[in-house]
Amino acid sequence: MFRGANAVSLDAKGRLAMPSRYRDELDSRCNGQLIVTIDAVDPCLCVYPLDEWEQIEAKLRALPSLREENRRLQRLLIGNAVDLELDGSGRFLVPPRLREYAKLDKKAMLVGQLNKFQLWDEDAWNAVSAADLAAIQQPGAMPDDLRDLIL
């Protein structure tokens, strides 16, 4: 289970070090094998342990291919997916095309999302995080069933 927002830095080659607190779990779950792809909704990347990604692929494969929205989602997620592996120093290389999509430069945020991570440009993360907080603080903005989760 992955949670928390972690400030990370990309080096000149586009590598980033996975925070050490996640490395053991990733090593035991998937031998450090990851899949990175675009997030189809937010301007960030999704980083999946291989076992979690395989579940996503199975769900995408099961979608009826005659529906355009299904094919569109498959093209975006699978077409942009890249296999990665943590190196001996716990780093992985984010491909240039995906770095460009998420506007990643040196400062980034790796954000745990339970079964995966989102990888954000730091400024974009700060902006969306502030907007999300402001939005849920509006009266009536959060349905009661969601509010009950946090109260």
PDB file of C-alpha atoms in Angstrom:
ATOM      1  CA  MET A   1       0.000   0.000   0.000  1.00  0.00           C
ATOM      2  CA  PHE A   2       1.452   3.322  -1.067  1.00  0.00           C
ATOM      3  CA  ARG A   3       0.590   6.589   0.631  1.00  0.00           C
ATOM      4  CA  GLY A   4       2.139   9.965   1.214  1.00  0.00           C
ATOM      5  CA  ALA A   5       3.569  12.705  -0.978  1.00  0.00           C
ATOM      6  CA  ASN A   6       7.326  12.518  -1.465  1.00  0.00           C
ATOM      7  CA  ALA A   7       9.513  15.248  -2.934  1.00  0.00           C
ATOM      8  CA  VAL A   8      11.884  13.642  -5.441  1.00  0.00           C
ATOM      9  CA  SER A   9      14.437  14.970  -7.895  1.00  0.00           C
ATOM     10  CA  LEU A  10      15.047  13.878 -11.452  1.00  0.00           C
ATOM     11  CA  ASP A  11      18.665  13.898 -12.540  1.00  0.00           C
ATOM     12  CA  ALA A  12      19.880  15.167 -15.920  1.00  0.00           C
ATOM     13  CA  LYS A  13      19.099  11.769 -17.507  1.00  0.00           C
ATOM     14  CA  GLY A  14      15.538  11.698 -16.149  1.00  0.00           C
ATOM     15  CA  ARG A  15      16.191   9.161 -13.396  1.00  0.00           C
ATOM     16  CA  LEU A  16      14.627   9.393  -9.991  1.00  0.00           C
ATOM     17  CA  ALA A  17      15.241   7.450  -6.824  1.00  0.00           C
ATOM     18  CA  MET A  18      12.278   5.569  -5.416  1.00  0.00           C
ATOM     19  CA  PRO A  19      11.996   6.593  -1.739  1.00  0.00           C
ATOM     20  CA  SER A  20      13.571   3.878   0.390  1.00  0.00           C
ATOM     21  CA  ARG A  21      10.396   3.262   2.392  1.00  0.00           C
ATOM     22  CA  TYR A  22       8.754   1.745  -0.738  1.00  0.00           C
ATOM     23  CA  ARG A  23      11.685  -0.253  -2.108  1.00  0.00           C
ATOM     24  CA  ASP A  24      11.283  -3.400   0.010  1.00  0.00           C
ATOM     25  CA  GLU A  25       7.608  -3.728  -0.849  1.00  0.00           C
ATOM     26  CA  LEU A  26       8.299  -3.193  -4.551  1.00  0.00           C
ATOM     27  CA  ASP A  27      11.115  -5.707  -4.455  1.00  0.00           C
ATOM     28  CA  SER A  28       8.991  -8.373  -2.751  1.00  0.00           C
ATOM     29  CA  ARG A  29       5.845  -7.733  -4.835  1.00  0.00           C
ATOM     30  CA  CYS A  30       7.289  -7.357  -8.305  1.00  0.00           C
ATOM     31  CA  ASN A  31      11.085  -7.648  -8.154  1.00  0.00           C
ATOM     32  CA  GLY A  32      11.273  -3.903  -8.734  1.00  0.00           C
ATOM     33  CA  GLN A  33       9.440  -4.134 -12.053  1.00  0.00           C
ATOM     34  CA  LEU A  34       7.244  -1.118 -12.728  1.00  0.00           C
ATOM     35  CA  ILE A  35       5.015   0.208 -15.470  1.00  0.00           C
ATOM     36  CA  VAL A  36       4.738   3.941 -16.072  1.00  0.00           C
ATOM     37  CA  THR A  37       2.045   5.456 -18.267  1.00  0.00           C
ATOM     38  CA  ILE A  38       0.125   8.688 -18.586  1.00  0.00           C
ATOM     39  CA  ASP A  39      -2.734   9.520 -16.272  1.00  0.00           C
ATOM     40  CA  ALA A  40      -5.739   9.858 -18.572  1.00  0.00           C
ATOM     41  CA  VAL A  41      -7.353  12.519 -16.355  1.00  0.00           C
ATOM     42  CA  ASP A  42      -4.616  14.504 -14.595  1.00  0.00           C
ATOM     43  CA  PRO A  43      -1.417  16.015 -16.058  1.00  0.00           C
ATOM     44  CA  CYS A  44       0.835  13.493 -14.353  1.00  0.00           C
ATOM     45  CA  LEU A  45       2.148   9.969 -14.775  1.00  0.00           C
ATOM     46  CA  CYS A  46       1.002   6.773 -13.081  1.00  0.00           C
ATOM     47  CA  VAL A  47       3.630   4.359 -11.813  1.00  0.00           C
ATOM     48  CA  TYR A  48       2.343   0.849 -11.153  1.00  0.00           C
ATOM     49  CA  PRO A  49       4.022  -2.177  -9.632  1.00  0.00           C
ATOM     50  CA  LEU A  50       3.870  -4.843 -12.341  1.00  0.00           C
ATOM     51  CA  ASP A  51       1.311  -6.978 -10.466  1.00  0.00           C
ATOM     52  CA  GLU A  52      -1.103  -4.023 -10.186  1.00  0.00           C
ATOM     53  CA  TRP A  53      -0.616  -3.084 -13.840  1.00  0.00           C
ATOM     54  CA  GLU A  54      -1.446  -6.623 -14.930  1.00  0.00           C
ATOM     55  CA  GLN A  55      -4.848  -6.225 -13.236  1.00  0.00           C
ATOM     56  CA  ILE A  56      -5.434  -2.968 -15.145  1.00  0.00           C
ATOM     57  CA  GLU A  57      -4.480  -4.655 -18.419  1.00  0.00           C
ATOM     58  CA  ALA A  58      -6.898  -7.509 -17.733  1.00  0.00           C
ATOM     59  CA  LYS A  59      -9.722  -5.010 -17.156  1.00  0.00           C
ATOM     60  CA  LEU A  60      -8.828  -3.095 -20.325  1.00  0.00           C
ATOM     61  CA  ARG A  61      -8.672  -6.343 -22.314  1.00  0.00           C
ATOM     62  CA  ALA A  62     -12.165  -7.272 -21.103  1.00  0.00           C
ATOM     63  CA  LEU A  63     -13.736  -4.049 -22.396  1.00  0.00           C
ATOM     64  CA  PRO A  64     -15.812  -4.381 -25.572  1.00  0.00           C
ATOM     65  CA  SER A  65     -13.592  -3.154 -28.410  1.00  0.00           C
ATOM     66  CA  LEU A  66     -16.488  -1.908 -30.511  1.00  0.00           C
ATOM     67  CA  ARG A  67     -16.977   1.078 -28.189  1.00  0.00           C
ATOM     68  CA  GLU A  68     -14.814   4.025 -29.204  1.00  0.00           C
ATOM     69  CA  GLU A  69     -14.297   5.250 -25.633  1.00  0.00           C
ATOM     70  CA  ASN A  70     -12.885   1.841 -24.692  1.00  0.00           C
ATOM     71  CA  ARG A  71     -10.460   1.868 -27.619  1.00  0.00           C
ATOM     72  CA  ARG A  72      -9.493   5.434 -26.775  1.00  0.00           C
ATOM     73  CA  LEU A  73      -8.679   4.515 -23.168  1.00  0.00           C
ATOM     74  CA  GLN A  74      -6.751   1.429 -24.282  1.00  0.00           C
ATOM     75  CA  ARG A  75      -4.715   3.487 -26.775  1.00  0.00           C
ATOM     76  CA  LEU A  76      -3.867   6.103 -24.170  1.00  0.00           C
ATOM     77  CA  LEU A  77      -2.975   3.824 -21.273  1.00  0.00           C
ATOM     78  CA  ILE A  78      -1.453   0.841 -23.032  1.00  0.00           C
ATOM     79  CA  GLY A  79       0.023   2.821 -25.911  1.00  0.00           C
ATOM     80  CA  ASN A  80       1.956   5.029 -23.484  1.00  0.00           C
ATOM     81  CA  ALA A  81       2.921   2.269 -21.038  1.00  0.00           C
ATOM     82  CA  VAL A  82       6.635   1.639 -20.556  1.00  0.00           C
ATOM     83  CA  ASP A  83       8.237  -1.226 -18.622  1.00  0.00           C
ATOM     84  CA  LEU A  84      10.791  -0.046 -16.055  1.00  0.00           C
ATOM     85  CA  GLU A  85      12.922  -1.692 -13.430  1.00  0.00           C
ATOM     86  CA  LEU A  86      14.482  -0.286 -10.290  1.00  0.00           C
ATOM     87  CA  ASP A  87      18.262  -0.376 -10.623  1.00  0.00           C
ATOM     88  CA  GLY A  88      20.671  -1.382  -7.860  1.00  0.00           C
ATOM     89  CA  SER A  89      20.405   2.112  -6.366  1.00  0.00           C
ATOM     90  CA  GLY A  90      16.582   2.053  -6.349  1.00  0.00           C
ATOM     91  CA  ARG A  91      16.311   4.437  -9.311  1.00  0.00           C
ATOM     92  CA  PHE A  92      14.238   4.253 -12.469  1.00  0.00           C
ATOM     93  CA  LEU A  93      14.412   6.183 -15.717  1.00  0.00           C
ATOM     94  CA  VAL A  94      11.357   8.154 -16.807  1.00  0.00           C
ATOM     95  CA  PRO A  95      11.329   8.168 -20.632  1.00  0.00           C
ATOM     96  CA  PRO A  96      11.657  11.615 -22.265  1.00  0.00           C
ATOM     97  CA  ARG A  97       8.237  11.461 -23.971  1.00  0.00           C
ATOM     98  CA  LEU A  98       6.505  10.792 -20.653  1.00  0.00           C
ATOM     99  CA  ARG A  99       8.552  13.454 -18.850  1.00  0.00           C
ATOM    100  CA  GLU A 100       7.401  15.891 -21.505  1.00  0.00           C
ATOM    101  CA  TYR A 101       3.736  14.857 -21.109  1.00  0.00           C
ATOM    102  CA  ALA A 102       3.810  15.539 -17.344  1.00  0.00           C
ATOM    103  CA  LYS A 103       6.101  18.583 -17.740  1.00  0.00           C
ATOM    104  CA  LEU A 104       8.615  16.975 -15.386  1.00  0.00           C
ATOM    105  CA  ASP A 105      11.879  18.773 -14.864  1.00  0.00           C
ATOM    106  CA  LYS A 106      14.075  18.524 -11.790  1.00  0.00           C
ATOM    107  CA  LYS A 107      11.608  18.848  -8.906  1.00  0.00           C
ATOM    108  CA  ALA A 108       8.771  16.343  -8.769  1.00  0.00           C
ATOM    109  CA  MET A 109       6.351  14.754  -6.345  1.00  0.00           C
ATOM    110  CA  LEU A 110       5.796  11.004  -6.088  1.00  0.00           C
ATOM    111  CA  VAL A 111       2.361  10.593  -4.536  1.00  0.00           C
ATOM    112  CA  GLY A 112       1.130   7.279  -3.145  1.00  0.00           C
ATOM    113  CA  GLN A 113      -2.359   6.323  -4.341  1.00  0.00           C
ATOM    114  CA  LEU A 114      -2.816   3.015  -2.485  1.00  0.00           C
ATOM    115  CA  ASN A 115      -2.069   0.604  -5.376  1.00  0.00           C
ATOM    116  CA  LYS A 116       0.088   2.929  -7.511  1.00  0.00           C
ATOM    117  CA  PHE A 117       1.926   6.233  -7.514  1.00  0.00           C
ATOM    118  CA  GLN A 118       1.261   9.439  -9.361  1.00  0.00           C
ATOM    119  CA  LEU A 119       4.335  11.348 -10.517  1.00  0.00           C
ATOM    120  CA  TRP A 120       3.716  15.106 -10.725  1.00  0.00           C
ATOM    121  CA  ASP A 121       5.717  18.197 -11.511  1.00  0.00           C
ATOM    122  CA  GLU A 122       6.135  19.786  -8.067  1.00  0.00           C
ATOM    123  CA  ASP A 123       4.439  23.091  -8.981  1.00  0.00           C
ATOM    124  CA  ALA A 124       1.535  21.290 -10.672  1.00  0.00           C
ATOM    125  CA  TRP A 125       1.107  19.050  -7.601  1.00  0.00           C
ATOM    126  CA  ASN A 126       1.075  22.032  -5.239  1.00  0.00           C
ATOM    127  CA  ALA A 127      -1.536  23.778  -7.381  1.00  0.00           C
ATOM    128  CA  VAL A 128      -3.865  20.777  -7.721  1.00  0.00           C
ATOM    129  CA  SER A 129      -3.473  19.880  -4.054  1.00  0.00           C
ATOM    130  CA  ALA A 130      -4.464  23.408  -2.989  1.00  0.00           C
ATOM    131  CA  ALA A 131      -7.390  23.412  -5.437  1.00  0.00           C
ATOM    132  CA  ASP A 132      -8.587  20.014  -4.175  1.00  0.00           C
ATOM    133  CA  LEU A 133      -8.478  21.179  -0.563  1.00  0.00           C
ATOM    134  CA  ALA A 134     -10.350  24.388  -1.365  1.00  0.00           C
ATOM    135  CA  ALA A 135     -12.979  22.471  -3.334  1.00  0.00           C
ATOM    136  CA  ILE A 136     -13.800  19.961  -0.595  1.00  0.00           C
ATOM    137  CA  GLN A 137     -13.997  22.695   2.022  1.00  0.00           C
ATOM    138  CA  GLN A 138     -16.913  24.350   0.217  1.00  0.00           C
ATOM    139  CA  PRO A 139     -20.252  23.764   2.000  1.00  0.00           C
ATOM    140  CA  GLY A 140     -22.068  20.825   0.445  1.00  0.00           C
ATOM    141  CA  ALA A 141     -19.154  20.012  -1.866  1.00  0.00           C
ATOM    142  CA  MET A 142     -18.613  16.548  -0.435  1.00  0.00           C
ATOM    143  CA  PRO A 143     -21.363  13.898  -0.393  1.00  0.00           C
ATOM    144  CA  ASP A 144     -22.201  12.557   3.061  1.00  0.00           C
ATOM    145  CA  ASP A 145     -20.879   9.065   2.293  1.00  0.00           C
ATOM    146  CA  LEU A 146     -17.456  10.530   1.499  1.00  0.00           C
ATOM    147  CA  ARG A 147     -17.525  12.911   4.436  1.00  0.00           C
ATOM    148  CA  ASP A 148     -18.233   9.936   6.724  1.00  0.00           C
ATOM    149  CA  LEU A 149     -14.932   8.403   5.580  1.00  0.00           C
ATOM    150  CA  ILE A 150     -12.893  11.201   7.109  1.00  0.00           C
ATOM    151  CA  LEU A 151     -14.953  12.177  10.145  1.00  0.00           C
TER     152      LEU A 151
END
